[in-house]
Structures are given as C-alpha cells and as structure tokens.
Amino acid sequence: MTAGVERLESIDLASVGRSPIPELFGWVVTPAKDGAGNSWILELAPGQQTLGSIWFVCHDAPALLYQSRDLASFVEDYVHRRRLANRAAVAKVASQSIDLPREALLAASDPVLRDFAARLEQGWFIRDLRDAQTGDGMPLGCFGRTTPLARAGTEPVFAYGSRSGWQRFVGWFTGR
C-alpha cells in the first residue's frame, strides 16, 4: 500500500490519458504517482467548465478514495499540510461495509440514487460520494480483482457488484 506523502514522486499536470478504472472515469490527468503503482487522478469530462475533484486510486488494497475538491486544494494538501491518502485511509475503505445494497435505494427520494439503483442488478452495492471528505471512498476489489464497477453518469456515485456463481466459475478457469 502507499505510504502517502513520503512516496509522492512529483506533481505532473501533463500526464493525460485513459483512467486506470475505465468503468468509473474516462480521460484523466494523473497529477501524481507514489512509485508503488498508486496514483491520484483528476477527471476530464466533456463540457467541463472547471477541473473537478482529485481521486486516489490504490491498487493494493484496491480502493478509490476522495482526496481533494480541486487541483488547488490537492497542491495545498501536498505542499502545506502534507495530508494525502495513506495506509490507514485505504485500509478503512477497503474493509468498509457501509455501502448500501441497491435494493435499499430502489425507493429512495434522491432521483440520482433511485435511478442508478434501478439500472443495477441484485447483488450491487452503492457508495454516494457527492459529499465526500478526504479519505472517504469505496473498495474496488472486494469481490476479487474483476469486481464489476459502475457509476451514476457524471455524479460521484459509484457501485460495485458481486459476481454470480457462474461468473466466479468461469473466472476460476479463465483467471478473469
């Protein structure tokens, strides 16, 4: 897992490419990496007027954490506060069980949650990160490295699903 700030290599605003988790993000800027395979990403969305939130993508344990509301806050966290995602935050998110099953949101008053839940199948869990604080997030691999992932449009509302018995059986033979 990442050691956090101590391992941050540098800040690079020219690193543009496809997201390491394409189910959740499209094109991103990767302003920082930690040298251990983890990175901070900034989503580039069509029609976006301003740059949005910074997310920390950890590969071990697989987790997505909210880092900062924007690039300026990220730089401030790094330069002044030295407060970036760390092992404790990743461990907390990777083992959390606070995400709601999609069935619990089928009658939600919030249309984003209700409509998103309706699109998902049974066995999915939803994490609403619209009001996230630094360190909040969702596990990316709680059902194995091929855990299905989804996102509610451009909103930071994410979901992950358990695989069916058949999918697990096929995965055992194919490694996926």
PDB file of C-alpha atoms in Angstrom:
ATOM      1  CA  MET A   1       0.000   0.000   0.000  1.00  0.00           C
ATOM      2  CA  THR A   2       1.012   3.556  -0.365  1.00  0.00           C
ATOM      3  CA  ALA A   3       2.942   5.309   2.306  1.00  0.00           C
ATOM      4  CA  GLY A   4       1.221   8.531   1.301  1.00  0.00           C
ATOM      5  CA  VAL A   5       3.105  11.789   1.054  1.00  0.00           C
ATOM      6  CA  GLU A   6       6.512  10.298   1.754  1.00  0.00           C
ATOM      7  CA  ARG A   7       6.322   8.400  -1.537  1.00  0.00           C
ATOM      8  CA  LEU A   8       4.810  11.042  -3.795  1.00  0.00           C
ATOM      9  CA  GLU A   9       7.196  11.359  -6.733  1.00  0.00           C
ATOM     10  CA  SER A  10       6.204  14.752  -8.157  1.00  0.00           C
ATOM     11  CA  ILE A  11       3.274  16.750  -9.452  1.00  0.00           C
ATOM     12  CA  ASP A  12       2.847  16.470 -13.234  1.00  0.00           C
ATOM     13  CA  LEU A  13      -0.021  18.263 -14.992  1.00  0.00           C
ATOM     14  CA  ALA A  14       0.917  16.990 -18.457  1.00  0.00           C
ATOM     15  CA  SER A  15       0.134  13.331 -17.779  1.00  0.00           C
ATOM     16  CA  VAL A  16      -3.188  12.915 -19.628  1.00  0.00           C
ATOM     17  CA  GLY A  17      -4.609   9.520 -20.551  1.00  0.00           C
ATOM     18  CA  ARG A  18      -7.297   6.947 -20.008  1.00  0.00           C
ATOM     19  CA  SER A  19      -8.293   6.183 -16.441  1.00  0.00           C
ATOM     20  CA  PRO A  20      -6.867   3.113 -14.696  1.00  0.00           C
ATOM     21  CA  ILE A  21     -10.522   2.276 -13.870  1.00  0.00           C
ATOM     22  CA  PRO A  22     -12.379   2.941 -17.138  1.00  0.00           C
ATOM     23  CA  GLU A  23     -15.715   1.766 -15.724  1.00  0.00           C
ATOM     24  CA  LEU A  24     -15.714   4.820 -13.443  1.00  0.00           C
ATOM     25  CA  PHE A  25     -13.717   7.523 -15.230  1.00  0.00           C
ATOM     26  CA  GLY A  26     -12.866   8.377 -18.846  1.00  0.00           C
ATOM     27  CA  TRP A  27      -9.946  10.678 -19.605  1.00  0.00           C
ATOM     28  CA  VAL A  28      -7.925  11.871 -16.627  1.00  0.00           C
ATOM     29  CA  VAL A  29      -4.909  13.900 -15.679  1.00  0.00           C
ATOM     30  CA  THR A  30      -2.637  11.958 -13.355  1.00  0.00           C
ATOM     31  CA  PRO A  31      -1.025  14.775 -11.390  1.00  0.00           C
ATOM     32  CA  ALA A  32       0.864  12.450  -9.052  1.00  0.00           C
ATOM     33  CA  LYS A  33       2.032   8.878  -8.503  1.00  0.00           C
ATOM     34  CA  ASP A  34       3.689   7.347  -5.491  1.00  0.00           C
ATOM     35  CA  GLY A  35       6.129   4.945  -7.171  1.00  0.00           C
ATOM     36  CA  ALA A  36       4.284   1.884  -5.834  1.00  0.00           C
ATOM     37  CA  GLY A  37       1.616   1.672  -8.536  1.00  0.00           C
ATOM     38  CA  ASN A  38      -0.864   4.051  -6.903  1.00  0.00           C
ATOM     39  CA  SER A  39      -1.942   7.373  -8.380  1.00  0.00           C
ATOM     40  CA  TRP A  40      -4.023  10.475  -7.910  1.00  0.00           C
ATOM     41  CA  ILE A  41      -6.344  11.287 -10.818  1.00  0.00           C
ATOM     42  CA  LEU A  42      -8.318  14.316 -11.943  1.00  0.00           C
ATOM     43  CA  GLU A  43     -11.220  13.582 -14.270  1.00  0.00           C
ATOM     44  CA  LEU A  44     -11.549  15.380 -17.596  1.00  0.00           C
ATOM     45  CA  ALA A  45     -15.215  15.286 -18.591  1.00  0.00           C
ATOM     46  CA  PRO A  46     -16.779  16.581 -21.831  1.00  0.00           C
ATOM     47  CA  GLY A  47     -18.254  20.056 -21.381  1.00  0.00           C
ATOM     48  CA  GLN A  48     -16.471  20.529 -18.076  1.00  0.00           C
ATOM     49  CA  GLN A  49     -16.031  24.232 -17.272  1.00  0.00           C
ATOM     50  CA  THR A  50     -13.641  23.769 -14.340  1.00  0.00           C
ATOM     51  CA  LEU A  51     -11.401  20.951 -13.200  1.00  0.00           C
ATOM     52  CA  GLY A  52     -13.038  18.839 -10.532  1.00  0.00           C
ATOM     53  CA  SER A  53     -12.105  16.536  -7.717  1.00  0.00           C
ATOM     54  CA  ILE A  54      -8.887  14.614  -7.185  1.00  0.00           C
ATOM     55  CA  TRP A  55      -9.262  10.886  -6.502  1.00  0.00           C
ATOM     56  CA  PHE A  56      -6.657   8.479  -5.114  1.00  0.00           C
ATOM     57  CA  VAL A  57      -6.557   5.085  -6.859  1.00  0.00           C
ATOM     58  CA  CYS A  58      -4.843   2.458  -4.749  1.00  0.00           C
ATOM     59  CA  HIS A  59      -4.008  -0.924  -6.257  1.00  0.00           C
ATOM     60  CA  ASP A  60      -3.209  -2.747  -3.006  1.00  0.00           C
ATOM     61  CA  ALA A  61      -5.751  -2.935  -1.403  1.00  0.00           C
ATOM     62  CA  PRO A  62      -7.876  -1.963  -4.403  1.00  0.00           C
ATOM     63  CA  ALA A  63      -9.701   1.182  -3.319  1.00  0.00           C
ATOM     64  CA  LEU A  64     -10.854   4.552  -4.626  1.00  0.00           C
ATOM     65  CA  LEU A  65     -10.539   7.446  -2.170  1.00  0.00           C
ATOM     66  CA  TYR A  66     -11.680  11.027  -2.422  1.00  0.00           C
ATOM     67  CA  GLN A  67      -8.654  13.287  -1.954  1.00  0.00           C
ATOM     68  CA  SER A  68      -9.441  16.947  -2.687  1.00  0.00           C
ATOM     69  CA  ARG A  69     -12.215  19.086  -4.146  1.00  0.00           C
ATOM     70  CA  ASP A  70      -9.909  20.541  -6.814  1.00  0.00           C
ATOM     71  CA  LEU A  71      -6.321  20.813  -8.012  1.00  0.00           C
ATOM     72  CA  ALA A  72      -5.538  23.861  -5.856  1.00  0.00           C
ATOM     73  CA  SER A  73      -6.650  22.017  -2.708  1.00  0.00           C
ATOM     74  CA  PHE A  74      -4.588  18.985  -3.729  1.00  0.00           C
ATOM     75  CA  VAL A  75      -1.443  21.090  -4.148  1.00  0.00           C
ATOM     76  CA  GLU A  76      -2.141  22.835  -0.835  1.00  0.00           C
ATOM     77  CA  ASP A  77      -2.621  19.476   0.896  1.00  0.00           C
ATOM     78  CA  TYR A  78       0.694  18.309  -0.515  1.00  0.00           C
ATOM     79  CA  VAL A  79       2.793  21.444  -0.015  1.00  0.00           C
ATOM     80  CA  HIS A  80       1.420  22.869   3.213  1.00  0.00           C
ATOM     81  CA  ARG A  81      -0.458  20.202   5.096  1.00  0.00           C
ATOM     82  CA  ARG A  82       1.273  17.055   3.857  1.00  0.00           C
ATOM     83  CA  ARG A  83      -2.134  15.383   4.166  1.00  0.00           C
ATOM     84  CA  LEU A  84      -2.628  12.905   1.347  1.00  0.00           C
ATOM     85  CA  ALA A  85      -4.213   9.464   1.250  1.00  0.00           C
ATOM     86  CA  ASN A  86      -2.401   6.995   3.462  1.00  0.00           C
ATOM     87  CA  ARG A  87      -2.421   3.365   4.588  1.00  0.00           C
ATOM     88  CA  ALA A  88      -4.986   3.900   7.343  1.00  0.00           C
ATOM     89  CA  ALA A  89      -7.499   5.525   4.977  1.00  0.00           C
ATOM     90  CA  VAL A  90      -7.016   2.821   2.335  1.00  0.00           C
ATOM     91  CA  ALA A  91      -7.398   0.029   4.915  1.00  0.00           C
ATOM     92  CA  LYS A  92     -10.565   1.640   6.296  1.00  0.00           C
ATOM     93  CA  VAL A  93     -12.147   1.965   2.843  1.00  0.00           C
ATOM     94  CA  ALA A  94     -11.025  -1.468   1.624  1.00  0.00           C
ATOM     95  CA  SER A  95     -12.697  -3.158   4.605  1.00  0.00           C
ATOM     96  CA  GLN A  96     -15.766  -0.924   4.962  1.00  0.00           C
ATOM     97  CA  SER A  97     -19.243  -2.399   4.987  1.00  0.00           C
ATOM     98  CA  ILE A  98     -21.266   0.841   4.980  1.00  0.00           C
ATOM     99  CA  ASP A  99     -22.179   0.789   1.294  1.00  0.00           C
ATOM    100  CA  LEU A 100     -25.880   0.293   0.682  1.00  0.00           C
ATOM    101  CA  PRO A 101     -27.257  -2.637  -1.301  1.00  0.00           C
ATOM    102  CA  ARG A 102     -29.043  -1.395  -4.401  1.00  0.00           C
ATOM    103  CA  GLU A 103     -32.333  -2.847  -3.093  1.00  0.00           C
ATOM    104  CA  ALA A 104     -32.258  -0.335  -0.228  1.00  0.00           C
ATOM    105  CA  LEU A 105     -32.226   2.564  -2.713  1.00  0.00           C
ATOM    106  CA  LEU A 106     -34.914   1.475  -5.176  1.00  0.00           C
ATOM    107  CA  ALA A 107     -37.448   3.726  -3.388  1.00  0.00           C
ATOM    108  CA  ALA A 108     -35.003   6.498  -2.409  1.00  0.00           C
ATOM    109  CA  SER A 109     -36.257  10.083  -2.575  1.00  0.00           C
ATOM    110  CA  ASP A 110     -32.996  11.130  -4.252  1.00  0.00           C
ATOM    111  CA  PRO A 111     -33.539  10.620  -8.025  1.00  0.00           C
ATOM    112  CA  VAL A 112     -29.834  10.014  -8.720  1.00  0.00           C
ATOM    113  CA  LEU A 113     -29.678   7.150  -6.218  1.00  0.00           C
ATOM    114  CA  ARG A 114     -33.099   5.747  -7.132  1.00  0.00           C
ATOM    115  CA  ASP A 115     -32.474   5.756 -10.907  1.00  0.00           C
ATOM    116  CA  PHE A 116     -28.951   4.363 -10.513  1.00  0.00           C
ATOM    117  CA  ALA A 117     -30.194   1.552  -8.247  1.00  0.00           C
ATOM    118  CA  ALA A 118     -32.904   0.693 -10.791  1.00  0.00           C
ATOM    119  CA  ARG A 119     -30.249   0.208 -13.524  1.00  0.00           C
ATOM    120  CA  LEU A 120     -28.230  -2.242 -11.425  1.00  0.00           C
ATOM    121  CA  GLU A 121     -28.894  -5.917 -10.779  1.00  0.00           C
ATOM    122  CA  GLN A 122     -29.307  -7.597  -7.425  1.00  0.00           C
ATOM    123  CA  GLY A 123     -26.022  -8.015  -5.568  1.00  0.00           C
ATOM    124  CA  TRP A 124     -24.688  -4.494  -6.205  1.00  0.00           C
ATOM    125  CA  PHE A 125     -23.644  -2.009  -3.510  1.00  0.00           C
ATOM    126  CA  ILE A 126     -23.769   1.767  -3.919  1.00  0.00           C
ATOM    127  CA  ARG A 127     -21.490   4.421  -2.434  1.00  0.00           C
ATOM    128  CA  ASP A 128     -22.604   8.061  -2.652  1.00  0.00           C
ATOM    129  CA  LEU A 129     -19.502  10.272  -2.598  1.00  0.00           C
ATOM    130  CA  ARG A 130     -21.161  13.564  -3.559  1.00  0.00           C
ATOM    131  CA  ASP A 131     -20.396  14.980  -0.099  1.00  0.00           C
ATOM    132  CA  ALA A 132     -17.130  13.106   0.389  1.00  0.00           C
ATOM    133  CA  GLN A 133     -14.452  14.209   2.813  1.00  0.00           C
ATOM    134  CA  THR A 134     -10.759  13.454   2.312  1.00  0.00           C
ATOM    135  CA  GLY A 135     -10.266   9.726   2.888  1.00  0.00           C
ATOM    136  CA  ASP A 136     -13.833   8.649   2.059  1.00  0.00           C
ATOM    137  CA  GLY A 137     -14.106   6.117  -0.734  1.00  0.00           C
ATOM    138  CA  MET A 138     -15.157   2.703  -1.896  1.00  0.00           C
ATOM    139  CA  PRO A 139     -13.465  -0.658  -2.272  1.00  0.00           C
ATOM    140  CA  LEU A 140     -12.687  -1.627  -5.852  1.00  0.00           C
ATOM    141  CA  GLY A 141     -11.903  -5.298  -5.390  1.00  0.00           C
ATOM    142  CA  CYS A 142     -13.988  -6.610  -2.511  1.00  0.00           C
ATOM    143  CA  PHE A 143     -15.316  -9.433  -4.725  1.00  0.00           C
ATOM    144  CA  GLY A 144     -11.977 -10.174  -6.357  1.00  0.00           C
ATOM    145  CA  ARG A 145      -9.868  -8.382  -8.924  1.00  0.00           C
ATOM    146  CA  THR A 146     -12.664  -8.488 -11.505  1.00  0.00           C
ATOM    147  CA  THR A 147     -15.304  -6.913  -9.278  1.00  0.00           C
ATOM    148  CA  PRO A 148     -17.815  -5.214 -11.612  1.00  0.00           C
ATOM    149  CA  LEU A 149     -17.884  -1.413 -11.219  1.00  0.00           C
ATOM    150  CA  ALA A 150     -20.359   1.262 -12.326  1.00  0.00           C
ATOM    151  CA  ARG A 151     -21.002   4.978 -11.994  1.00  0.00           C
ATOM    152  CA  ALA A 152     -24.171   7.101 -11.981  1.00  0.00           C
ATOM    153  CA  GLY A 153     -23.397   9.227 -15.047  1.00  0.00           C
ATOM    154  CA  THR A 154     -21.021  12.046 -14.130  1.00  0.00           C
ATOM    155  CA  GLU A 155     -22.039  12.134 -10.461  1.00  0.00           C
ATOM    156  CA  PRO A 156     -19.553  10.765  -7.913  1.00  0.00           C
ATOM    157  CA  VAL A 157     -21.964   7.967  -7.061  1.00  0.00           C
ATOM    158  CA  PHE A 158     -20.332   4.602  -7.614  1.00  0.00           C
ATOM    159  CA  ALA A 159     -21.287   0.951  -7.335  1.00  0.00           C
ATOM    160  CA  TYR A 160     -19.627  -2.423  -7.206  1.00  0.00           C
ATOM    161  CA  GLY A 161     -21.260  -5.789  -7.660  1.00  0.00           C
ATOM    162  CA  SER A 162     -20.761  -9.322  -6.575  1.00  0.00           C
ATOM    163  CA  ARG A 163     -20.274 -11.831  -9.342  1.00  0.00           C
ATOM    164  CA  SER A 164     -22.769 -14.626  -9.900  1.00  0.00           C
ATOM    165  CA  GLY A 165     -21.812 -18.232  -9.212  1.00  0.00           C
ATOM    166  CA  TRP A 166     -21.428 -18.792 -12.958  1.00  0.00           C
ATOM    167  CA  GLN A 167     -19.168 -15.744 -13.332  1.00  0.00           C
ATOM    168  CA  ARG A 168     -16.970 -16.975 -10.462  1.00  0.00           C
ATOM    169  CA  PHE A 169     -16.827 -20.477 -12.026  1.00  0.00           C
ATOM    170  CA  VAL A 170     -15.804 -19.101 -15.433  1.00  0.00           C
ATOM    171  CA  GLY A 171     -13.283 -16.797 -13.718  1.00  0.00           C
ATOM    172  CA  TRP A 172     -11.708 -19.764 -11.991  1.00  0.00           C
ATOM    173  CA  PHE A 173     -10.857 -21.244 -15.400  1.00  0.00           C
ATOM    174  CA  THR A 174     -10.037 -18.038 -17.262  1.00  0.00           C
ATOM    175  CA  GLY A 175      -8.345 -16.054 -14.492  1.00  0.00           C
ATOM    176  CA  ARG A 176     -10.809 -13.158 -15.044  1.00  0.00           C
TER     177      ARG A 176
END
